Amino acid sequence: RAGTPSPPPPPVPKEAQHAANVLCNDAQKAEARRAWPDVQSKLQAALRADPSNVCALYNYGRLLDYVWQDGDMAEHMYVRAVAAAPKHIHSLRNYGFFLYYVRRDYVNAESMFRRALEEEPDEIDVLSGYGSLLYYVHRNLPKAQSMFQRALKVVPDHTNTLHTYGKLLQYGRSDPAQAAPLYDRVLATQPNHVGVLLDYASLLYESASRASLPLSRDKALDKAASLWERVLTVHPSHVDALFYLGRLEHGRGNLKRAERLYKRVLGAAPDHAGATSSYGRLLVATKRTGAALDMFFRLFQTGCEHIQSLVAAADIYVRERGDTNRAAELYLRALRASPLKSVTPVGMAGQTCVLCCNSTKRQDLCC
């Protein structure tokens, strides 16, 4: 009859439950061999035997999420796993990460993390992941810091927690002296951790001019350079390491090396605004003003109105070409951009446009 709820499914016989558990264990052994089709077939067989088997649902969700990258089916499996066992810590954790990173459903991700911590207050990955969400999404620094501190009490050398907590201290708290020891702890066990190498190098570079670390300026710059060089031993074409190392060499007056590094950046990323602008200013310094103008206008065509580049281009038109009308146009554009306070935020490793500009289409990358 209409409106009559469907009867609950019949209970799964114990033999079928046992068979599903065995198949799920076999699937996990196949996962260790990275035999993904075998993993999938065993998990599917487990779910045919017992459709509510949490082990199979959770692991099949992971397979679909991480290996096959089928978000819709992965979420379907995670939802079934949480419904079948509402307190299953692994299902709550992984569904939370799926919602956070894949769906960007921060409200429900936070709900999953909270439920997981109610079941297991010391679950290290949840503590670290929830701290990350609180920092990056909610910008709740005190609560994020508390989560990271809880995580490090559980696992003092947890890499993700040390790195993200270091970033919170470096960028969120502007406390490089507290961030540096956390990066050192990561590099002690993972010397080629690229993310930490980049953030630590940026910290040292920025601190060199502010005397915010117990290092001389030259020692801070030397250490920053060594960290960027280490990134390049792992990834020889890493544009951020090439660019920032180029800027460091440029600032030290090593113009030939800086030029080589800028060229490598532009070979890998032709629209890299930072390298385009910096290379243009290097060309001005070495009296190649025609090539410098080419660089500056290449930058302006991307929508970045970088003040120093606008002014440098205008100066060339005044001093060398006598074209005051063209110069006046560029100076006016620089004045319009000036409220944005042109900067080069070294700490924002990974950004394509590392120069401040007033272009709305690139605001997310620039300012």
PDB file of N, CA, C and O in Angstrom, residues 36-99:
ATOM      1  N   TRP A  36      45.247  -3.282  -8.033  1.00  0.00           N
ATOM      2  CA  TRP A  36      43.967  -2.589  -7.876  1.00  0.00           C
ATOM      3  C   TRP A  36      42.769  -3.340  -8.454  1.00  0.00           C
ATOM      4  O   TRP A  36      41.712  -3.386  -7.802  1.00  0.00           O
ATOM      5  N   PRO A  37      42.841  -3.947  -9.648  1.00  0.00           N
ATOM      6  CA  PRO A  37      41.672  -4.707 -10.136  1.00  0.00           C
ATOM      7  C   PRO A  37      41.314  -5.860  -9.199  1.00  0.00           C
ATOM      8  O   PRO A  37      40.126  -6.143  -8.986  1.00  0.00           O
ATOM      9  N   ASP A  38      42.333  -6.514  -8.648  1.00  0.00           N
ATOM     10  CA  ASP A  38      42.083  -7.607  -7.708  1.00  0.00           C
ATOM     11  C   ASP A  38      41.423  -7.072  -6.432  1.00  0.00           C
ATOM     12  O   ASP A  38      40.506  -7.681  -5.878  1.00  0.00           O
ATOM     13  N   VAL A  39      41.884  -5.911  -5.964  1.00  0.00           N
ATOM     14  CA  VAL A  39      41.269  -5.283  -4.786  1.00  0.00           C
ATOM     15  C   VAL A  39      39.793  -5.038  -5.053  1.00  0.00           C
ATOM     16  O   VAL A  39      38.921  -5.373  -4.247  1.00  0.00           O
ATOM     17  N   GLN A  40      39.500  -4.460  -6.218  1.00  0.00           N
ATOM     18  CA  GLN A  40      38.113  -4.118  -6.528  1.00  0.00           C
ATOM     19  C   GLN A  40      37.234  -5.358  -6.610  1.00  0.00           C
ATOM     20  O   GLN A  40      36.118  -5.376  -6.056  1.00  0.00           O
ATOM     21  N   SER A  41      37.720  -6.390  -7.271  1.00  0.00           N
ATOM     22  CA  SER A  41      36.878  -7.595  -7.432  1.00  0.00           C
ATOM     23  C   SER A  41      36.588  -8.240  -6.079  1.00  0.00           C
ATOM     24  O   SER A  41      35.465  -8.707  -5.829  1.00  0.00           O
ATOM     25  N   LYS A  42      37.550  -8.234  -5.178  1.00  0.00           N
ATOM     26  CA  LYS A  42      37.334  -8.846  -3.862  1.00  0.00           C
ATOM     27  C   LYS A  42      36.364  -7.999  -3.019  1.00  0.00           C
ATOM     28  O   LYS A  42      35.524  -8.550  -2.299  1.00  0.00           O
ATOM     29  N   LEU A  43      36.474  -6.694  -3.107  1.00  0.00           N
ATOM     30  CA  LEU A  43      35.557  -5.846  -2.350  1.00  0.00           C
ATOM     31  C   LEU A  43      34.133  -5.956  -2.895  1.00  0.00           C
ATOM     32  O   LEU A  43      33.156  -5.966  -2.128  1.00  0.00           O
ATOM     33  N   GLN A  44      34.002  -6.027  -4.198  1.00  0.00           N
ATOM     34  CA  GLN A  44      32.672  -6.196  -4.780  1.00  0.00           C
ATOM     35  C   GLN A  44      32.064  -7.535  -4.358  1.00  0.00           C
ATOM     36  O   GLN A  44      30.870  -7.611  -4.036  1.00  0.00           O
ATOM     37  N   ALA A  45      32.894  -8.578  -4.335  1.00  0.00           N
ATOM     38  CA  ALA A  45      32.403  -9.884  -3.888  1.00  0.00           C
ATOM     39  C   ALA A  45      31.998  -9.828  -2.416  1.00  0.00           C
ATOM     40  O   ALA A  45      30.988 -10.424  -2.008  1.00  0.00           O
ATOM     41  N   ALA A  46      32.768  -9.108  -1.605  1.00  0.00           N
ATOM     42  CA  ALA A  46      32.427  -8.978  -0.189  1.00  0.00           C
ATOM     43  C   ALA A  46      31.077  -8.301  -0.015  1.00  0.00           C
ATOM     44  O   ALA A  46      30.254  -8.708   0.821  1.00  0.00           O
ATOM     45  N   LEU A  47      30.809  -7.276  -0.826  1.00  0.00           N
ATOM     46  CA  LEU A  47      29.542  -6.547  -0.699  1.00  0.00           C
ATOM     47  C   LEU A  47      28.372  -7.340  -1.253  1.00  0.00           C
ATOM     48  O   LEU A  47      27.223  -7.139  -0.827  1.00  0.00           O
ATOM     49  N   ARG A  48      28.641  -8.233  -2.181  1.00  0.00           N
ATOM     50  CA  ARG A  48      27.550  -9.124  -2.623  1.00  0.00           C
ATOM     51  C   ARG A  48      27.182 -10.094  -1.501  1.00  0.00           C
ATOM     52  O   ARG A  48      26.013 -10.421  -1.303  1.00  0.00           O
ATOM     53  N   ALA A  49      28.195 -10.514  -0.760  1.00  0.00           N
ATOM     54  CA  ALA A  49      27.926 -11.433   0.348  1.00  0.00           C
ATOM     55  C   ALA A  49      27.252 -10.708   1.508  1.00  0.00           C
ATOM     56  O   ALA A  49      26.342 -11.252   2.143  1.00  0.00           O
ATOM     57  N   ASP A  50      27.699  -9.486   1.789  1.00  0.00           N
ATOM     58  CA  ASP A  50      27.149  -8.715   2.916  1.00  0.00           C
ATOM     59  C   ASP A  50      27.145  -7.238   2.530  1.00  0.00           C
ATOM     60  O   ASP A  50      28.153  -6.544   2.670  1.00  0.00           O
ATOM     61  N   PRO A  51      26.006  -6.717   2.039  1.00  0.00           N
ATOM     62  CA  PRO A  51      25.948  -5.344   1.537  1.00  0.00           C
ATOM     63  C   PRO A  51      26.243  -4.277   2.585  1.00  0.00           C
ATOM     64  O   PRO A  51      26.513  -3.128   2.224  1.00  0.00           O
ATOM     65  N   SER A  52      26.188  -4.632   3.859  1.00  0.00           N
ATOM     66  CA  SER A  52      26.461  -3.629   4.892  1.00  0.00           C
ATOM     67  C   SER A  52      27.786  -3.885   5.616  1.00  0.00           C
ATOM     68  O   SER A  52      28.001  -3.381   6.720  1.00  0.00           O
ATOM     69  N   ASN A  53      28.671  -4.629   4.988  1.00  0.00           N
ATOM     70  CA  ASN A  53      29.965  -4.910   5.592  1.00  0.00           C
ATOM     71  C   ASN A  53      30.809  -3.631   5.611  1.00  0.00           C
ATOM     72  O   ASN A  53      31.202  -3.102   4.567  1.00  0.00           O
ATOM     73  N   VAL A  54      31.087  -3.133   6.806  1.00  0.00           N
ATOM     74  CA  VAL A  54      31.741  -1.830   6.934  1.00  0.00           C
ATOM     75  C   VAL A  54      33.162  -1.867   6.379  1.00  0.00           C
ATOM     76  O   VAL A  54      33.614  -0.923   5.728  1.00  0.00           O
ATOM     77  N   CYS A  55      33.867  -2.938   6.617  1.00  0.00           N
ATOM     78  CA  CYS A  55      35.236  -3.058   6.105  1.00  0.00           C
ATOM     79  C   CYS A  55      35.253  -2.899   4.588  1.00  0.00           C
ATOM     80  O   CYS A  55      36.059  -2.155   4.034  1.00  0.00           O
ATOM     81  N   ALA A  56      34.330  -3.596   3.910  1.00  0.00           N
ATOM     82  CA  ALA A  56      34.293  -3.535   2.452  1.00  0.00           C
ATOM     83  C   ALA A  56      33.823  -2.172   1.963  1.00  0.00           C
ATOM     84  O   ALA A  56      34.380  -1.612   1.004  1.00  0.00           O
ATOM     85  N   LEU A  57      32.811  -1.599   2.613  1.00  0.00           N
ATOM     86  CA  LEU A  57      32.299  -0.292   2.197  1.00  0.00           C
ATOM     87  C   LEU A  57      33.371   0.789   2.334  1.00  0.00           C
ATOM     88  O   LEU A  57      33.593   1.595   1.422  1.00  0.00           O
ATOM     89  N   TYR A  58      34.030   0.803   3.481  1.00  0.00           N
ATOM     90  CA  TYR A  58      35.053   1.825   3.738  1.00  0.00           C
ATOM     91  C   TYR A  58      36.227   1.685   2.771  1.00  0.00           C
ATOM     92  O   TYR A  58      36.689   2.661   2.172  1.00  0.00           O
ATOM     93  N   ASN A  59      36.718   0.457   2.600  1.00  0.00           N
ATOM     94  CA  ASN A  59      37.868   0.254   1.720  1.00  0.00           C
ATOM     95  C   ASN A  59      37.517   0.457   0.257  1.00  0.00           C
ATOM     96  O   ASN A  59      38.356   0.944  -0.521  1.00  0.00           O
ATOM     97  N   TYR A  60      36.293   0.119  -0.130  1.00  0.00           N
ATOM     98  CA  TYR A  60      35.891   0.372  -1.514  1.00  0.00           C
ATOM     99  C   TYR A  60      35.770   1.889  -1.746  1.00  0.00           C
ATOM    100  O   TYR A  60      36.143   2.399  -2.808  1.00  0.00           O
ATOM    101  N   GLY A  61      35.277   2.606  -0.747  1.00  0.00           N
ATOM    102  CA  GLY A  61      35.246   4.062  -0.853  1.00  0.00           C
ATOM    103  C   GLY A  61      36.636   4.635  -1.046  1.00  0.00           C
ATOM    104  O   GLY A  61      36.864   5.517  -1.892  1.00  0.00           O
ATOM    105  N   ARG A  62      37.605   4.138  -0.276  1.00  0.00           N
ATOM    106  CA  ARG A  62      38.992   4.590  -0.415  1.00  0.00           C
ATOM    107  C   ARG A  62      39.529   4.302  -1.811  1.00  0.00           C
ATOM    108  O   ARG A  62      40.199   5.144  -2.421  1.00  0.00           O
ATOM    109  N   LEU A  63      39.249   3.089  -2.310  1.00  0.00           N
ATOM    110  CA  LEU A  63      39.734   2.712  -3.639  1.00  0.00           C
ATOM    111  C   LEU A  63      39.167   3.643  -4.706  1.00  0.00           C
ATOM    112  O   LEU A  63      39.890   4.149  -5.571  1.00  0.00           O
ATOM    113  N   LEU A  64      37.856   3.866  -4.634  1.00  0.00           N
ATOM    114  CA  LEU A  64      37.215   4.737  -5.617  1.00  0.00           C
ATOM    115  C   LEU A  64      37.698   6.176  -5.492  1.00  0.00           C
ATOM    116  O   LEU A  64      37.814   6.895  -6.491  1.00  0.00           O
ATOM    117  N   ASP A  65      37.986   6.590  -4.279  1.00  0.00           N
ATOM    118  CA  ASP A  65      38.424   7.958  -4.016  1.00  0.00           C
ATOM    119  C   ASP A  65      39.864   8.171  -4.469  1.00  0.00           C
ATOM    120  O   ASP A  65      40.150   9.032  -5.320  1.00  0.00           O
ATOM    121  N   TYR A  66      40.795   7.388  -3.954  1.00  0.00           N
ATOM    122  CA  TYR A  66      42.218   7.635  -4.165  1.00  0.00           C
ATOM    123  C   TYR A  66      42.768   7.050  -5.459  1.00  0.00           C
ATOM    124  O   TYR A  66      43.667   7.641  -6.073  1.00  0.00           O
ATOM    125  N   VAL A  67      42.254   5.888  -5.873  1.00  0.00           N
ATOM    126  CA  VAL A  67      42.837   5.204  -7.035  1.00  0.00           C
ATOM    127  C   VAL A  67      42.049   5.501  -8.306  1.00  0.00           C
ATOM    128  O   VAL A  67      42.588   5.997  -9.292  1.00  0.00           O
ATOM    129  N   TRP A  68      40.758   5.195  -8.290  1.00  0.00           N
ATOM    130  CA  TRP A  68      39.952   5.383  -9.502  1.00  0.00           C
ATOM    131  C   TRP A  68      39.436   6.809  -9.638  1.00  0.00           C
ATOM    132  O   TRP A  68      38.977   7.207 -10.697  1.00  0.00           O
ATOM    133  N   GLN A  69      39.468   7.581  -8.548  1.00  0.00           N
ATOM    134  CA  GLN A  69      39.029   8.980  -8.545  1.00  0.00           C
ATOM    135  C   GLN A  69      37.611   9.131  -9.085  1.00  0.00           C
ATOM    136  O   GLN A  69      37.310  10.033  -9.875  1.00  0.00           O
ATOM    137  N   ASP A  70      36.763   8.259  -8.627  1.00  0.00           N
ATOM    138  CA  ASP A  70      35.338   8.312  -8.956  1.00  0.00           C
ATOM    139  C   ASP A  70      34.623   8.890  -7.737  1.00  0.00           C
ATOM    140  O   ASP A  70      34.195   8.170  -6.830  1.00  0.00           O
ATOM    141  N   GLY A  71      34.510  10.207  -7.709  1.00  0.00           N
ATOM    142  CA  GLY A  71      34.001  10.877  -6.521  1.00  0.00           C
ATOM    143  C   GLY A  71      32.581  10.492  -6.145  1.00  0.00           C
ATOM    144  O   GLY A  71      32.277  10.310  -4.961  1.00  0.00           O
ATOM    145  N   ASP A  72      31.711  10.374  -7.135  1.00  0.00           N
ATOM    146  CA  ASP A  72      30.304  10.062  -6.830  1.00  0.00           C
ATOM    147  C   ASP A  72      30.167   8.689  -6.193  1.00  0.00           C
ATOM    148  O   ASP A  72      29.468   8.526  -5.182  1.00  0.00           O
ATOM    149  N   MET A  73      30.824   7.694  -6.781  1.00  0.00           N
ATOM    150  CA  MET A  73      30.723   6.346  -6.219  1.00  0.00           C
ATOM    151  C   MET A  73      31.452   6.252  -4.876  1.00  0.00           C
ATOM    152  O   MET A  73      31.012   5.542  -3.965  1.00  0.00           O
ATOM    153  N   ALA A  74      32.567   6.960  -4.750  1.00  0.00           N
ATOM    154  CA  ALA A  74      33.291   6.952  -3.469  1.00  0.00           C
ATOM    155  C   ALA A  74      32.399   7.507  -2.370  1.00  0.00           C
ATOM    156  O   ALA A  74      32.303   6.921  -1.273  1.00  0.00           O
ATOM    157  N   GLU A  75      31.732   8.626  -2.650  1.00  0.00           N
ATOM    158  CA  GLU A  75      30.859   9.207  -1.624  1.00  0.00           C
ATOM    159  C   GLU A  75      29.715   8.266  -1.287  1.00  0.00           C
ATOM    160  O   GLU A  75      29.329   8.131  -0.116  1.00  0.00           O
ATOM    161  N   HIS A  76      29.172   7.601  -2.295  1.00  0.00           N
ATOM    162  CA  HIS A  76      28.093   6.634  -2.049  1.00  0.00           C
ATOM    163  C   HIS A  76      28.560   5.557  -1.066  1.00  0.00           C
ATOM    164  O   HIS A  76      27.821   5.180  -0.141  1.00  0.00           O
ATOM    165  N   MET A  77      29.786   5.072  -1.248  1.00  0.00           N
ATOM    166  CA  MET A  77      30.306   4.032  -0.358  1.00  0.00           C
ATOM    167  C   MET A  77      30.564   4.574   1.047  1.00  0.00           C
ATOM    168  O   MET A  77      30.261   3.914   2.042  1.00  0.00           O
ATOM    169  N   TYR A  78      31.119   5.781   1.129  1.00  0.00           N
ATOM    170  CA  TYR A  78      31.359   6.373   2.452  1.00  0.00           C
ATOM    171  C   TYR A  78      30.045   6.585   3.205  1.00  0.00           C
ATOM    172  O   TYR A  78      29.959   6.321   4.417  1.00  0.00           O
ATOM    173  N   VAL A  79      29.030   7.057   2.506  1.00  0.00           N
ATOM    174  CA  VAL A  79      27.729   7.292   3.150  1.00  0.00           C
ATOM    175  C   VAL A  79      27.150   5.969   3.660  1.00  0.00           C
ATOM    176  O   VAL A  79      26.644   5.898   4.795  1.00  0.00           O
ATOM    177  N   ARG A  80      27.263   4.935   2.849  1.00  0.00           N
ATOM    178  CA  ARG A  80      26.765   3.624   3.282  1.00  0.00           C
ATOM    179  C   ARG A  80      27.558   3.105   4.489  1.00  0.00           C
ATOM    180  O   ARG A  80      26.992   2.513   5.407  1.00  0.00           O
ATOM    181  N   ALA A  81      28.866   3.338   4.471  1.00  0.00           N
ATOM    182  CA  ALA A  81      29.700   2.862   5.584  1.00  0.00           C
ATOM    183  C   ALA A  81      29.313   3.566   6.882  1.00  0.00           C
ATOM    184  O   ALA A  81      29.176   2.924   7.936  1.00  0.00           O
ATOM    185  N   VAL A  82      29.136   4.890   6.820  1.00  0.00           N
ATOM    186  CA  VAL A  82      28.770   5.642   8.024  1.00  0.00           C
ATOM    187  C   VAL A  82      27.371   5.265   8.494  1.00  0.00           C
ATOM    188  O   VAL A  82      27.100   5.196   9.701  1.00  0.00           O
ATOM    189  N   ALA A  83      26.465   4.992   7.551  1.00  0.00           N
ATOM    190  CA  ALA A  83      25.112   4.575   7.926  1.00  0.00           C
ATOM    191  C   ALA A  83      25.127   3.197   8.586  1.00  0.00           C
ATOM    192  O   ALA A  83      24.398   2.947   9.554  1.00  0.00           O
ATOM    193  N   ALA A  84      25.973   2.301   8.061  1.00  0.00           N
ATOM    194  CA  ALA A  84      26.037   0.945   8.611  1.00  0.00           C
ATOM    195  C   ALA A  84      26.696   0.926   9.987  1.00  0.00           C
ATOM    196  O   ALA A  84      26.345   0.106  10.843  1.00  0.00           O
ATOM    197  N   ALA A  85      27.668   1.813  10.216  1.00  0.00           N
ATOM    198  CA  ALA A  85      28.386   1.852  11.504  1.00  0.00           C
ATOM    199  C   ALA A  85      28.684   3.310  11.833  1.00  0.00           C
ATOM    200  O   ALA A  85      29.770   3.807  11.518  1.00  0.00           O
ATOM    201  N   PRO A  86      27.728   4.025  12.457  1.00  0.00           N
ATOM    202  CA  PRO A  86      27.868   5.472  12.677  1.00  0.00           C
ATOM    203  C   PRO A  86      29.083   5.870  13.522  1.00  0.00           C
ATOM    204  O   PRO A  86      29.461   7.037  13.514  1.00  0.00           O
ATOM    205  N   LYS A  87      29.673   4.920  14.242  1.00  0.00           N
ATOM    206  CA  LYS A  87      30.822   5.248  15.081  1.00  0.00           C
ATOM    207  C   LYS A  87      32.129   4.669  14.548  1.00  0.00           C
ATOM    208  O   LYS A  87      33.140   4.685  15.250  1.00  0.00           O
ATOM    209  N   HIS A  88      32.110   4.205  13.310  1.00  0.00           N
ATOM    210  CA  HIS A  88      33.313   3.603  12.726  1.00  0.00           C
ATOM    211  C   HIS A  88      34.329   4.705  12.424  1.00  0.00           C
ATOM    212  O   HIS A  88      34.134   5.529  11.525  1.00  0.00           O
ATOM    213  N   ILE A  89      35.421   4.725  13.170  1.00  0.00           N
ATOM    214  CA  ILE A  89      36.352   5.842  13.134  1.00  0.00           C
ATOM    215  C   ILE A  89      36.974   6.028  11.750  1.00  0.00           C
ATOM    216  O   ILE A  89      37.128   7.163  11.262  1.00  0.00           O
ATOM    217  N   HIS A  90      37.330   4.937  11.063  1.00  0.00           N
ATOM    218  CA  HIS A  90      37.978   5.060   9.765  1.00  0.00           C
ATOM    219  C   HIS A  90      37.027   5.638   8.719  1.00  0.00           C
ATOM    220  O   HIS A  90      37.434   6.445   7.875  1.00  0.00           O
ATOM    221  N   SER A  91      35.758   5.220   8.779  1.00  0.00           N
ATOM    222  CA  SER A  91      34.782   5.755   7.823  1.00  0.00           C
ATOM    223  C   SER A  91      34.542   7.237   8.070  1.00  0.00           C
ATOM    224  O   SER A  91      34.491   8.043   7.131  1.00  0.00           O
ATOM    225  N   LEU A  92      34.391   7.621   9.339  1.00  0.00           N
ATOM    226  CA  LEU A  92      34.190   9.023   9.664  1.00  0.00           C
ATOM    227  C   LEU A  92      35.388   9.866   9.223  1.00  0.00           C
ATOM    228  O   LEU A  92      35.237  10.945   8.643  1.00  0.00           O
ATOM    229  N   ARG A  93      36.585   9.349   9.483  1.00  0.00           N
ATOM    230  CA  ARG A  93      37.807  10.086   9.124  1.00  0.00           C
ATOM    231  C   ARG A  93      37.915  10.281   7.621  1.00  0.00           C
ATOM    232  O   ARG A  93      38.101  11.398   7.130  1.00  0.00           O
ATOM    233  N   ASN A  94      37.813   9.179   6.875  1.00  0.00           N
ATOM    234  CA  ASN A  94      38.027   9.287   5.437  1.00  0.00           C
ATOM    235  C   ASN A  94      36.915  10.045   4.735  1.00  0.00           C
ATOM    236  O   ASN A  94      37.166  10.770   3.772  1.00  0.00           O
ATOM    237  N   TYR A  95      35.677   9.874   5.219  1.00  0.00           N
ATOM    238  CA  TYR A  95      34.601  10.649   4.615  1.00  0.00           C
ATOM    239  C   TYR A  95      34.816  12.131   4.913  1.00  0.00           C
ATOM    240  O   TYR A  95      34.576  12.990   4.053  1.00  0.00           O
ATOM    241  N   GLY A  96      35.314  12.453   6.106  1.00  0.00           N
ATOM    242  CA  GLY A  96      35.629  13.841   6.427  1.00  0.00           C
ATOM    243  C   GLY A  96      36.667  14.422   5.492  1.00  0.00           C
ATOM    244  O   GLY A  96      36.512  15.539   4.972  1.00  0.00           O
ATOM    245  N   PHE A  97      37.734  13.673   5.220  1.00  0.00           N
ATOM    246  CA  PHE A  97      38.766  14.161   4.305  1.00  0.00           C
ATOM    247  C   PHE A  97      38.230  14.284   2.880  1.00  0.00           C
ATOM    248  O   PHE A  97      38.591  15.216   2.148  1.00  0.00           O
ATOM    249  N   PHE A  98      37.373  13.335   2.488  1.00  0.00           N
ATOM    250  CA  PHE A  98      36.759  13.406   1.155  1.00  0.00           C
ATOM    251  C   PHE A  98      35.938  14.691   1.028  1.00  0.00           C
ATOM    252  O   PHE A  98      36.037  15.416   0.034  1.00  0.00           O
ATOM    253  N   LEU A  99      35.111  14.971   2.038  1.00  0.00           N
ATOM    254  CA  LEU A  99      34.291  16.181   2.004  1.00  0.00           C
ATOM    255  C   LEU A  99      35.158  17.442   2.015  1.00  0.00           C
ATOM    256  O   LEU A  99      34.833  18.441   1.359  1.00  0.00           O
TER     257      LEU A  99
END
